[in-house]
Amino acid sequence: FYPYRYFASEGFLPGYNFPRLPLSAYLPRNRRRSKDDDDFLSRPRFLAVSEFGPRSIIYHEGARYVINKVILGAGAETRGGDDGLLTRAVRCERCGAIEPLLGEGSPDLCRECGAPLGAPTPNFFRMRNVTARRRDRITSDEEERLRIGYDLRTSVHFPVVDGRPRRQRATLVDADGEPLATLTYGHGADLWRINLGWRRRSETDPPGFLLDTERGVWVRSQNPEAPDDDPEDPATPQQERVIPFVEDTRNCLLIEPATRLPDEAMASLQAALKTAIQLVFQLEDRELAAEPLPARGERRSILLYEAAEGGAGVLRRLLREPEAIRAVAERALVLCHFDPETGDDLGSAAPDRERCVAACYDCLLSYFNQPDHPIVDRHLLPELLLRWAGGKVEVSGGDAPRDDHLAGLLDKCESELERRFLRLLAGRGHALPSRAQVFLAEANTRVDFFYEPEHAGATAVFVDGPPHDSEDAARRDVMIQELLEDVGYQVLRFHHSERWEAIIDRNPSVFGPGSERPPAQAQHPAAQVDPAAERPDLSSADERGETTPPAAEGEALAELLELFDDPWHAAIRALAEHPELVIDAGGELGNRVAAQFHARVDSSDTTLYIVDADDRDAATALRILRERGDLALELTASHPAPLRAVLDALDSKD
């Protein structure tokens, strides 16, 4: 009983961040006594799915009770909707993800791992409050089943917003860049705890329990044809096999090693990480929980979730803070009695302690992982944890690995300025945008980059080139920004003349703190230009008779040259070498006129359109550009000094 829960239900306090209502069991006392002596037991949902499970035995104040009935709501139907008893869902047997199904259809592939999905399960039964009946004696079979317990599985479902799962993925890589593990963080993910039946059941028995869907009575015999020897709990013909489950919302982190580890190593790693995170972030043992996915007998990944109501907010720090995962790995090495620098076995937590052979209560053993005690072994971890301690986390803004996600964003960029913005984020180790070129109907505009919200709000990013310097464009940008902010978006603008690193550093909640700072030559050119600096030599390397080494072209120049035909590469390279020019590929002109410009050159205050003089529609392109007041230059691929021609054209504008 929580006093603030009571006040919240009465409307005195807001209802957010209060403990979710637990499940209760009604325990009737002796019939000869008054109903005032009846009692209720309450348990958190994840505990109630087993403690208040079908035919479970409860010992309370010297008496035995058996859970024999579910309290069904008035008018509850067997299937469908929020008022129905049963829910359809499909669970991935490879990764443990679950997908609730509202309609008749079912996905063929898992949204999380891409594995083929089986047939959906139509009979998931959401646990409700239960009723127990007093029992003086229990059979030896019931005692044995109670000792072994239920077959419980945990599944995770990331909420879907605009058709996309709301999660954040990152890759843990070692010092050589080799992937060590994939980390998937979900803020407010839905966790399902599913009761598949007794562990001590035949392989031919289907999962679940028989339930009288009319009265809510758990059928004592799992064989509907067998006679029931309990006259007070008779079997009824209205029976259906159901799979009980409970659901709750938690902040969770999935950790999947890059290479498949044996169950012994996974169980040991799970125990070490859980305890190390608690020590590094000063959490209580009950504030953080860890479970294997998809099942205890097939460990592919580790599910960590914040068990405290509202969450402690530490799991997301493993992705956002560069040193967090290293600190956890080093603490795990110390916890397992190894030197964090060399990996040497220290034997025990202290010199005067008894030597730890495989595991002890100073390292991997605890009350909460007792089923794993026979298989955990600290000697399986030092090599792996040493690599983790020397690694770093690369955060991806989407579902794919960071490098693949970056490549996809680069393909969607519409200007070289946008590509340089992405490379700046990647080079400094910041979080990448979730999507590029996203249309936001609220403001009837398309943003250059978009960051999906992790918990509240979303961020729209604009990369503004020289065309945005005009008064009309600036006025339009202000209007769009106000519209977006009015509907709850955060708006960040990166002007071509501003220092982008400063904007990024002022917004760590969006971009993260970053992992490394690259050398000055790797930073965005717009951030390196000093307006007061003396103007550099305007001639290109080709004009000075120098040869540009291939290594100096870099990845950015190579991608730019791919947008042009081979005869133009020398001219485009000469223009791209100039630090005050931004070069981009051309495009079509006009609505119905077949004409195009070949390249676009942006300086600090002017935009120049280059038209290929060898193009048969060059005259038409020049006429269109000049009619709309744009600066245009007719140029050939074989021009002897393309940079000088472009700079002269830009100066003529002044």
XYZ file of C-alpha atoms in Angstrom:
654
model
C 0.000 0.000 0.000
C 1.394 3.381 -1.049
C -0.261 6.496 0.418
C 0.490 8.535 -2.711
C -1.099 5.813 -4.848
C -4.290 6.233 -2.837
C -4.168 10.029 -3.132
C -3.480 9.772 -6.851
C -6.537 7.549 -7.324
C -8.611 10.166 -5.501
C -7.362 12.926 -7.783
C -5.169 14.795 -5.310
C -1.878 14.145 -7.073
C -0.834 13.571 -10.689
C -0.658 9.927 -11.650
C 2.674 9.777 -13.477
C 5.688 8.033 -11.924
C 3.579 6.333 -9.269
C 3.979 2.600 -8.748
C 1.768 0.672 -11.117
C -1.167 -1.016 -9.438
C -0.101 -4.466 -8.210
C -2.068 -7.689 -8.543
C -3.917 -8.935 -5.477
C -4.983 -12.334 -4.186
C -8.145 -12.650 -2.082
C -7.624 -15.083 0.820
C -10.913 -16.052 2.546
C -10.636 -17.123 6.177
C -12.665 -19.722 8.075
C -16.294 -19.626 6.996
C -17.463 -19.513 10.593
C -15.718 -16.194 11.050
C -16.834 -12.846 9.657
C -15.741 -11.551 6.286
C -13.868 -8.794 8.040
C -11.207 -11.395 8.771
C -10.609 -12.050 5.059
C -7.276 -10.887 3.738
C -5.687 -9.602 0.524
C -2.109 -10.133 -0.599
C -0.590 -7.735 -3.146
C 2.461 -8.383 -5.295
C 4.194 -6.469 -8.119
C 3.077 -7.713 -11.512
C 6.326 -9.443 -12.478
C 6.281 -11.350 -9.194
C 2.540 -12.023 -9.246
C 2.671 -13.889 -12.568
C 4.449 -16.716 -10.753
C 3.395 -16.306 -7.116
C -0.280 -15.938 -8.084
C -0.034 -18.325 -11.023
C -2.595 -21.054 -11.760
C -2.901 -23.634 -8.943
C 0.016 -22.014 -7.112
C 0.336 -22.663 -3.364
C 0.462 -19.720 -0.938
C 1.478 -20.028 2.713
C -0.006 -17.208 4.774
C -0.155 -16.928 8.560
C 0.170 -20.658 9.114
C -2.433 -21.656 6.517
C -2.183 -23.056 2.981
C -4.067 -21.578 0.051
C -4.278 -22.595 -3.602
C -4.912 -20.056 -6.377
C -8.024 -21.484 -7.986
C -9.823 -18.583 -9.634
C -9.346 -15.394 -11.626
C -11.609 -12.442 -10.907
C -13.090 -11.642 -14.318
C -14.656 -8.296 -15.083
C -18.365 -8.053 -15.632
C -19.277 -8.765 -19.235
C -15.749 -9.794 -20.228
C -15.755 -11.738 -23.462
C -13.402 -14.447 -24.552
C -11.631 -12.512 -27.285
C -10.972 -9.160 -28.800
C -10.471 -5.576 -27.724
C -9.534 -4.141 -24.389
C -12.453 -5.905 -22.712
C -11.590 -9.317 -24.139
C -9.835 -11.979 -22.104
C -7.363 -13.103 -24.757
C -4.726 -11.272 -26.773
C -3.011 -12.260 -30.031
C 0.737 -11.846 -30.316
C 3.698 -13.419 -32.073
C 7.010 -14.005 -30.311
C 10.387 -14.360 -31.995
C 12.105 -17.521 -30.810
C 15.502 -16.204 -31.864
C 15.703 -12.856 -30.033
C 12.709 -12.896 -27.667
C 10.945 -9.855 -29.137
C 7.151 -9.899 -29.104
C 4.688 -8.168 -31.400
C 1.102 -7.656 -30.163
C -1.431 -8.134 -32.959
C -4.616 -6.112 -33.172
C -5.910 -7.236 -36.562
C -6.082 -10.564 -38.325
C -2.730 -10.299 -40.057
C 0.691 -11.264 -38.730
C 4.235 -10.198 -39.723
C 6.457 -12.737 -41.453
C 9.791 -11.424 -40.139
C 10.892 -10.191 -36.737
C 11.210 -6.419 -36.583
C 14.273 -6.679 -34.310
C 16.454 -9.438 -35.769
C 14.859 -10.236 -39.139
C 14.332 -13.918 -38.321
C 11.245 -15.681 -39.754
C 8.308 -15.719 -37.347
C 6.027 -18.633 -36.688
C 2.284 -18.657 -36.335
C 0.860 -16.115 -33.869
C -0.315 -17.246 -30.446
C -4.010 -16.368 -30.078
C -4.508 -17.195 -26.399
C -2.358 -14.855 -24.298
C -4.284 -14.096 -21.110
C -3.536 -10.866 -19.251
C -3.310 -11.653 -15.519
C -5.963 -10.209 -13.218
C -6.611 -10.263 -9.505
C -7.136 -13.787 -8.227
C -8.947 -15.706 -5.515
C -7.420 -18.452 -3.384
C -9.088 -21.316 -1.538
C -7.826 -22.668 1.744
C -6.371 -26.172 1.611
C -5.417 -28.349 4.541
C -3.415 -30.838 2.504
C -1.551 -30.801 -0.790
C -0.430 -33.823 -2.785
C 3.187 -34.792 -3.333
C 2.779 -34.045 -7.042
C 1.643 -30.510 -6.273
C 4.537 -30.087 -3.856
C 7.017 -31.187 -6.526
C 5.563 -28.890 -9.164
C 5.674 -26.011 -6.710
C 9.330 -26.731 -5.972
C 10.336 -26.759 -9.643
C 8.108 -23.817 -10.519
C 6.823 -22.351 -13.761
C 8.419 -22.003 -17.168
C 8.643 -18.197 -17.374
C 9.793 -16.241 -20.416
C 10.428 -12.526 -20.810
C 9.865 -10.641 -24.059
C 10.388 -7.042 -25.097
C 8.398 -4.814 -27.427
C 9.656 -1.378 -28.424
C 6.825 1.121 -28.929
C 6.212 2.079 -32.550
C 5.905 5.762 -33.475
C 5.020 6.671 -37.085
C 5.678 3.094 -38.121
C 9.208 3.008 -36.629
C 10.334 1.312 -33.398
C 11.303 3.856 -30.753
C 14.761 2.671 -29.759
C 18.427 3.571 -30.096
C 21.155 1.247 -31.265
C 24.901 1.388 -30.816
C 27.896 -0.818 -31.491
C 30.660 -1.525 -28.999
C 33.951 -1.788 -30.897
C 37.441 -2.581 -29.669
C 40.588 -0.528 -30.205
C 40.976 -1.962 -33.733
C 37.396 -1.144 -34.711
C 36.185 -4.745 -34.535
C 32.595 -5.024 -33.240
C 32.259 -6.585 -29.802
C 28.540 -6.244 -29.103
C 25.352 -4.567 -30.255
C 23.542 -2.395 -27.707
C 19.854 -1.542 -28.136
C 18.289 0.918 -25.701
C 14.540 1.350 -25.357
C 13.131 4.188 -23.271
C 9.764 3.072 -21.958
C 9.767 -0.320 -23.696
C 6.999 -2.830 -23.010
C 8.184 -5.952 -21.182
C 6.053 -9.093 -21.114
C 6.523 -11.798 -18.480
C 4.882 -14.951 -19.840
C 3.932 -18.111 -17.918
C 4.120 -21.027 -20.361
C 3.173 -23.664 -17.779
C 4.873 -25.937 -15.297
C 8.491 -26.790 -15.972
C 7.682 -30.346 -14.977
C 5.385 -31.100 -17.879
C 5.487 -33.509 -20.772
C 6.999 -32.382 -24.057
C 3.709 -33.244 -25.753
C 1.707 -30.955 -23.469
C 0.852 -27.624 -25.108
C 1.910 -24.464 -23.261
C -0.486 -22.746 -20.912
C -3.271 -23.734 -18.524
C -6.936 -24.669 -18.822
C -9.289 -21.905 -17.707
C -13.039 -21.894 -17.276
C -13.648 -18.727 -19.265
C -17.167 -18.407 -17.889
C -16.415 -18.496 -14.150
C -12.670 -17.820 -14.165
C -11.780 -21.102 -12.427
C -8.417 -22.709 -13.158
C -9.104 -26.307 -14.091
C -7.362 -28.596 -11.653
C -6.637 -31.412 -14.117
C -4.823 -30.411 -17.274
C -6.593 -33.276 -19.052
C -10.182 -32.166 -19.755
C -11.305 -35.797 -20.011
C -9.961 -36.746 -16.582
C -12.312 -36.803 -13.572
C -11.856 -34.094 -10.947
C -11.683 -35.407 -7.413
C -12.321 -32.039 -5.764
C -16.065 -31.425 -5.378
C -15.489 -27.814 -4.340
C -13.601 -27.060 -7.559
C -15.500 -28.934 -10.261
C -14.443 -29.027 -13.879
C -16.752 -27.244 -16.299
C -17.265 -27.732 -20.036
C -16.496 -24.060 -20.813
C -12.707 -24.462 -20.903
C -9.971 -22.877 -22.965
C -6.210 -23.190 -22.842
C -4.618 -19.818 -22.101
C -1.102 -18.487 -21.510
C -1.002 -15.997 -18.608
C 1.183 -12.915 -18.930
C 1.746 -9.524 -17.341
C 3.023 -6.365 -18.992
C 4.904 -3.371 -17.683
C 6.822 -0.400 -19.059
C 10.525 -0.209 -18.292
C 13.737 1.374 -19.558
C 15.754 -1.506 -20.939
C 19.045 -2.290 -22.653
C 19.671 -5.327 -24.853
C 23.287 -6.475 -25.150
C 24.081 -9.019 -27.865
C 27.736 -10.087 -28.242
C 29.066 -10.005 -31.790
C 30.066 -13.675 -31.583
C 27.865 -16.360 -30.085
C 29.040 -17.276 -26.586
C 28.270 -20.508 -24.727
C 25.541 -20.397 -22.097
C 28.117 -20.541 -19.292
C 29.892 -17.425 -20.578
C 26.610 -15.583 -21.176
C 25.359 -16.339 -17.665
C 28.673 -15.195 -16.184
C 28.709 -12.018 -18.294
C 25.127 -11.256 -17.286
C 25.921 -11.516 -13.588
C 29.120 -9.489 -13.919
C 27.524 -6.656 -15.899
C 24.518 -6.366 -13.601
C 26.619 -6.108 -10.456
C 29.219 -3.829 -12.065
C 26.557 -1.380 -13.272
C 25.078 -1.306 -9.782
C 28.478 -0.524 -8.278
C 29.472 2.106 -10.850
C 26.154 3.967 -10.684
C 25.434 3.238 -6.996
C 22.191 1.300 -7.455
C 20.462 -1.063 -5.074
C 20.203 -4.708 -6.083
C 16.457 -4.431 -6.692
C 16.769 -1.327 -8.885
C 18.273 -3.260 -11.802
C 17.249 -6.643 -13.205
C 18.904 -8.893 -15.781
C 17.513 -11.808 -17.779
C 18.664 -13.914 -20.721
C 16.883 -13.766 -24.070
C 15.193 -15.528 -25.739
C 15.248 -18.189 -22.998
C 17.398 -19.514 -20.191
C 18.344 -22.543 -22.273
C 19.278 -20.487 -25.348
C 21.131 -17.323 -24.384
C 21.710 -15.004 -27.328
C 21.461 -11.642 -25.589
C 21.215 -10.072 -22.148
C 18.225 -7.962 -21.161
C 18.941 -5.321 -18.522
C 16.022 -3.246 -17.297
C 15.473 -0.679 -14.580
C 13.177 -2.396 -12.107
C 12.594 0.660 -9.910
C 9.417 2.599 -10.590
C 10.129 5.411 -13.044
C 13.622 4.088 -13.759
C 17.003 5.178 -12.452
C 18.129 6.586 -15.814
C 21.473 4.785 -15.890
C 21.142 2.415 -18.851
C 20.974 5.194 -21.417
C 24.236 6.564 -20.005
C 26.018 3.443 -21.266
C 25.299 4.697 -24.788
C 25.618 8.437 -24.305
C 28.708 8.682 -22.097
C 31.977 7.573 -23.741
C 33.617 6.341 -20.537
C 30.580 4.585 -19.034
C 30.971 1.183 -20.694
C 34.723 1.210 -20.009
C 34.128 1.934 -16.329
C 31.605 -0.906 -16.130
C 33.971 -3.370 -17.844
C 36.878 -2.413 -15.579
C 34.665 -2.692 -12.499
C 33.503 -6.114 -13.675
C 37.130 -7.257 -13.932
C 37.827 -6.109 -10.385
C 34.594 -7.739 -9.246
C 35.690 -11.065 -10.754
C 39.063 -10.866 -8.953
C 41.154 -9.881 -12.003
C 43.596 -7.040 -12.485
C 41.798 -4.477 -14.709
C 45.037 -3.544 -16.496
C 46.644 -6.933 -17.147
C 43.855 -9.437 -16.512
C 45.966 -11.353 -13.977
C 43.983 -13.564 -11.602
C 44.011 -12.108 -8.074
C 42.238 -15.129 -6.614
C 39.832 -13.382 -4.255
C 38.364 -10.056 -3.250
C 40.988 -9.614 -0.520
C 44.255 -11.377 0.354
C 42.810 -12.745 3.587
C 39.752 -14.259 1.869
C 39.416 -17.855 0.732
C 40.383 -18.317 -2.916
C 37.478 -18.146 -5.358
C 37.471 -21.136 -7.710
C 34.619 -20.509 -10.190
C 32.365 -17.973 -8.474
C 31.534 -16.688 -5.027
C 29.186 -14.244 -3.356
C 31.879 -11.578 -3.624
C 31.761 -11.771 -7.431
C 29.077 -13.482 -9.546
C 26.744 -15.216 -7.106
C 23.669 -13.523 -5.661
C 20.216 -14.351 -4.390
C 18.645 -13.241 -7.680
C 20.621 -15.546 -10.024
C 20.412 -18.794 -8.049
C 19.280 -20.849 -11.091
C 22.550 -19.884 -12.816
C 24.854 -20.820 -9.940
C 25.812 -24.233 -11.398
C 27.131 -22.731 -14.660
C 28.663 -19.318 -13.854
C 32.456 -19.181 -14.015
C 34.532 -16.032 -13.646
C 37.435 -17.515 -15.632
C 35.371 -17.209 -18.833
C 35.333 -13.402 -18.671
C 38.778 -11.711 -18.406
C 39.692 -11.796 -22.108
C 36.276 -10.503 -23.149
C 36.082 -7.796 -20.478
C 39.598 -6.552 -21.243
C 38.530 -5.905 -24.846
C 35.381 -4.180 -23.609
C 37.432 -1.993 -21.277
C 39.541 -0.810 -24.213
C 36.607 -0.274 -26.558
C 34.202 2.540 -27.316
C 30.505 2.839 -28.118
C 29.480 4.098 -31.562
C 25.884 5.297 -31.443
C 23.707 4.894 -34.515
C 20.672 7.066 -35.088
C 18.714 4.216 -36.694
C 18.277 0.475 -36.752
C 21.340 -0.392 -38.859
C 24.950 -0.417 -37.620
C 26.531 3.023 -37.412
C 28.550 2.778 -40.651
C 25.574 1.500 -42.646
C 23.294 4.129 -41.147
C 25.789 6.875 -41.991
C 26.012 5.636 -45.579
C 22.225 5.705 -45.876
C 22.063 9.267 -44.559
C 24.791 10.402 -46.950
C 22.861 8.983 -49.899
C 19.836 11.105 -48.979
C 21.750 14.365 -48.661
C 20.904 17.032 -51.220
C 24.038 19.138 -50.849
C 27.686 18.759 -50.050
C 27.165 20.979 -47.004
C 24.792 18.395 -45.523
C 27.295 15.613 -46.177
C 30.014 17.566 -44.387
C 27.700 18.026 -41.410
C 27.245 14.252 -41.159
C 30.978 13.617 -41.461
C 31.609 16.120 -38.690
C 29.228 14.238 -36.379
C 30.749 10.893 -37.328
C 34.320 12.103 -36.888
C 33.641 13.484 -33.409
C 31.709 10.404 -32.287
C 28.347 12.142 -31.867
C 24.918 10.577 -32.316
C 23.801 10.518 -35.934
C 20.363 11.746 -37.022
C 17.579 9.202 -37.130
C 16.445 10.204 -40.620
C 17.240 12.622 -43.415
C 14.955 14.737 -45.615
C 11.874 14.299 -43.429
C 8.634 16.084 -44.322
C 6.823 17.583 -41.315
C 3.220 18.306 -42.197
C 2.709 20.565 -39.166
C 4.850 23.259 -40.774
C 4.555 22.057 -44.372
C 8.328 21.849 -44.616
C 11.067 19.326 -45.173
C 13.882 19.267 -42.613
C 17.406 18.242 -43.531
C 17.828 15.881 -40.561
C 15.560 14.603 -37.836
C 16.339 13.143 -34.413
C 13.685 10.773 -33.093
C 12.632 11.494 -29.503
C 14.020 9.188 -26.844
C 11.605 10.197 -24.116
C 10.086 13.608 -24.910
C 10.315 15.983 -27.828
C 12.023 15.647 -31.197
C 14.690 17.710 -32.926
C 14.659 19.116 -36.452
C 18.038 20.104 -37.901
C 18.537 22.521 -40.799
C 21.876 22.969 -42.576
C 21.694 26.409 -44.195
C 23.900 27.281 -47.135
C 24.425 30.704 -48.761
C 20.928 30.754 -50.378
C 19.515 31.228 -46.873
C 21.380 34.537 -46.454
C 18.806 36.584 -48.353
C 16.208 38.543 -46.415
C 13.293 36.603 -47.900
C 14.886 33.249 -47.069
C 15.752 34.363 -43.536
C 12.187 35.564 -42.974
C 10.816 32.261 -44.229
C 13.214 30.290 -42.013
C 12.058 32.182 -38.916
C 8.413 31.500 -39.732
C 9.049 27.768 -40.217
C 11.037 27.564 -36.987
C 8.233 29.230 -35.028
C 5.665 26.818 -36.476
C 7.775 23.803 -35.531
C 8.460 25.083 -32.024
C 4.764 25.792 -31.482
C 3.938 22.106 -32.027
C 6.724 20.889 -29.746
C 9.786 20.389 -31.966
C 13.238 21.593 -31.018
C 14.862 23.334 -33.981
C 18.621 23.629 -34.527
C 20.139 25.537 -37.435
C 23.687 25.125 -38.713
C 24.546 28.153 -40.830
C 27.442 27.764 -43.226
C 29.308 30.691 -41.635
C 28.954 29.554 -38.007
C 31.191 27.365 -35.913
C 29.327 24.067 -35.980
C 31.325 22.439 -33.178
C 30.085 25.071 -30.730
C 26.445 24.394 -31.640
C 26.963 20.657 -31.210
C 28.693 21.072 -27.856
C 25.843 23.266 -26.587
C 23.303 20.510 -27.268
C 24.624 17.277 -25.693
C 21.055 16.083 -25.103
C 20.654 15.801 -28.882
C 24.115 14.881 -30.170
C 25.636 13.274 -27.095
C 29.008 14.230 -25.641
C 30.971 12.602 -28.459
C 33.825 10.179 -28.061
C 36.851 11.736 -29.719
C 37.963 15.117 -31.035
C 39.534 14.867 -34.520
C 42.488 16.997 -35.604
C 41.755 20.461 -36.920
C 42.056 19.470 -40.571
C 39.224 16.959 -40.159
C 36.777 19.535 -38.856
C 34.169 21.258 -40.973
C 35.738 23.826 -43.310
C 33.125 26.404 -42.395
C 34.319 26.229 -38.809
C 37.945 26.792 -39.788
C 37.560 29.995 -41.775
C 38.675 33.034 -39.845
C 36.882 36.084 -41.298
C 39.782 38.307 -40.237
C 42.399 36.040 -41.761
C 44.344 37.100 -44.805
C 42.846 35.799 -48.049
C 44.751 32.706 -49.208
C 46.361 32.148 -52.565
C 43.512 31.982 -55.084
C 45.286 29.734 -57.531
C 44.718 26.007 -57.462
C 47.313 23.284 -57.289
C 46.849 22.622 -60.998
C 47.447 26.301 -61.853
C 50.626 26.365 -59.741
C 51.911 23.264 -61.495
C 51.664 21.169 -58.346
C 50.323 17.644 -58.173
C 47.698 16.877 -55.592
C 48.508 13.549 -53.901
C 45.648 11.028 -54.110
C 45.558 10.628 -50.329
C 44.753 14.317 -49.924
C 41.521 13.988 -51.877
C 39.928 12.142 -49.021
C 36.647 10.390 -48.859
C 34.595 13.583 -49.231
C 36.288 14.605 -52.491
C 36.022 11.081 -53.870
C 32.283 11.068 -53.286
C 31.949 14.517 -54.859
C 33.841 13.456 -57.992
C 31.512 10.485 -58.427
C 28.735 12.980 -59.181
C 30.548 14.285 -62.289
C 31.811 12.786 -65.540
C 35.525 12.022 -65.793
C 36.424 15.035 -68.005
C 35.176 17.358 -65.252
C 37.175 15.807 -62.401
C 40.193 18.107 -62.729
C 38.049 21.251 -62.699
C 35.868 20.094 -59.812
C 38.949 19.062 -57.828
C 40.455 22.510 -58.329
C 37.274 24.186 -57.086
C 36.865 21.831 -54.115
C 40.391 22.585 -52.887
C 39.447 26.196 -52.199
C 38.564 26.515 -48.486
C 35.875 29.177 -49.007
C 33.881 27.345 -51.687
C 31.284 24.608 -51.327
C 30.726 22.547 -54.476
C 27.677 20.485 -55.314
C 26.324 18.682 -58.377
C 23.886 20.400 -60.706
C 20.248 19.792 -61.490
C 17.327 20.654 -63.734
C 16.079 24.172 -64.414
C 12.503 25.264 -65.006
C 9.310 23.246 -64.875
C 8.811 22.251 -68.515
C 12.052 23.360 -70.159
C 14.685 20.677 -70.738
C 17.715 22.565 -69.419
C 20.082 22.055 -66.515
C 23.086 23.539 -64.779
C 26.179 21.387 -64.300
C 27.440 22.459 -60.867
C 26.647 24.830 -58.042
C 29.286 26.846 -56.187
C 28.453 28.481 -52.843
C 30.705 31.115 -51.320
C 30.154 33.029 -48.092
C 27.605 35.389 -49.649
C 26.971 34.295 -53.252
C 25.784 31.290 -55.216
C 27.168 30.658 -58.704
C 25.646 28.220 -61.198
C 28.027 26.624 -63.705
C 26.617 25.681 -67.106
C 28.455 23.208 -69.344
C 29.346 25.120 -72.506
C 29.349 21.865 -74.489
C 25.731 21.142 -73.541
C 23.355 21.758 -76.448
C 20.900 23.450 -74.064
C 23.524 25.720 -72.497
C 21.990 28.878 -73.949
C 18.567 27.974 -72.559
C 20.026 27.273 -69.125
C 21.869 30.608 -69.079
C 18.707 32.468 -70.077
C 16.637 30.851 -67.306
C 19.260 31.570 -64.664
C 19.715 35.199 -65.669
C 15.973 35.807 -65.923
C 15.508 34.791 -62.330
C 18.457 36.903 -61.203
C 20.977 34.131 -60.483
C 24.689 34.391 -61.154
C 25.711 32.017 -63.969
C 28.994 31.049 -65.626
C 29.460 29.129 -68.873
C 32.444 26.812 -68.558
C 33.997 23.847 -70.341
C 35.534 20.784 -68.732
C 38.876 21.582 -70.384
C 39.109 25.172 -69.144
C 42.786 25.877 -68.266
C 42.028 27.793 -65.025
C 38.536 26.926 -63.737
C 39.148 28.256 -60.222
C 40.288 31.667 -61.520
C 37.209 31.859 -63.771
C 34.864 31.044 -60.895
C 36.491 33.527 -58.511
C 36.362 36.274 -61.138
C 32.676 35.561 -61.687
C 32.004 35.732 -57.939
C 33.929 39.017 -57.671
C 31.920 40.480 -60.548
C 28.772 40.049 -58.461
C 30.151 42.577 -55.989
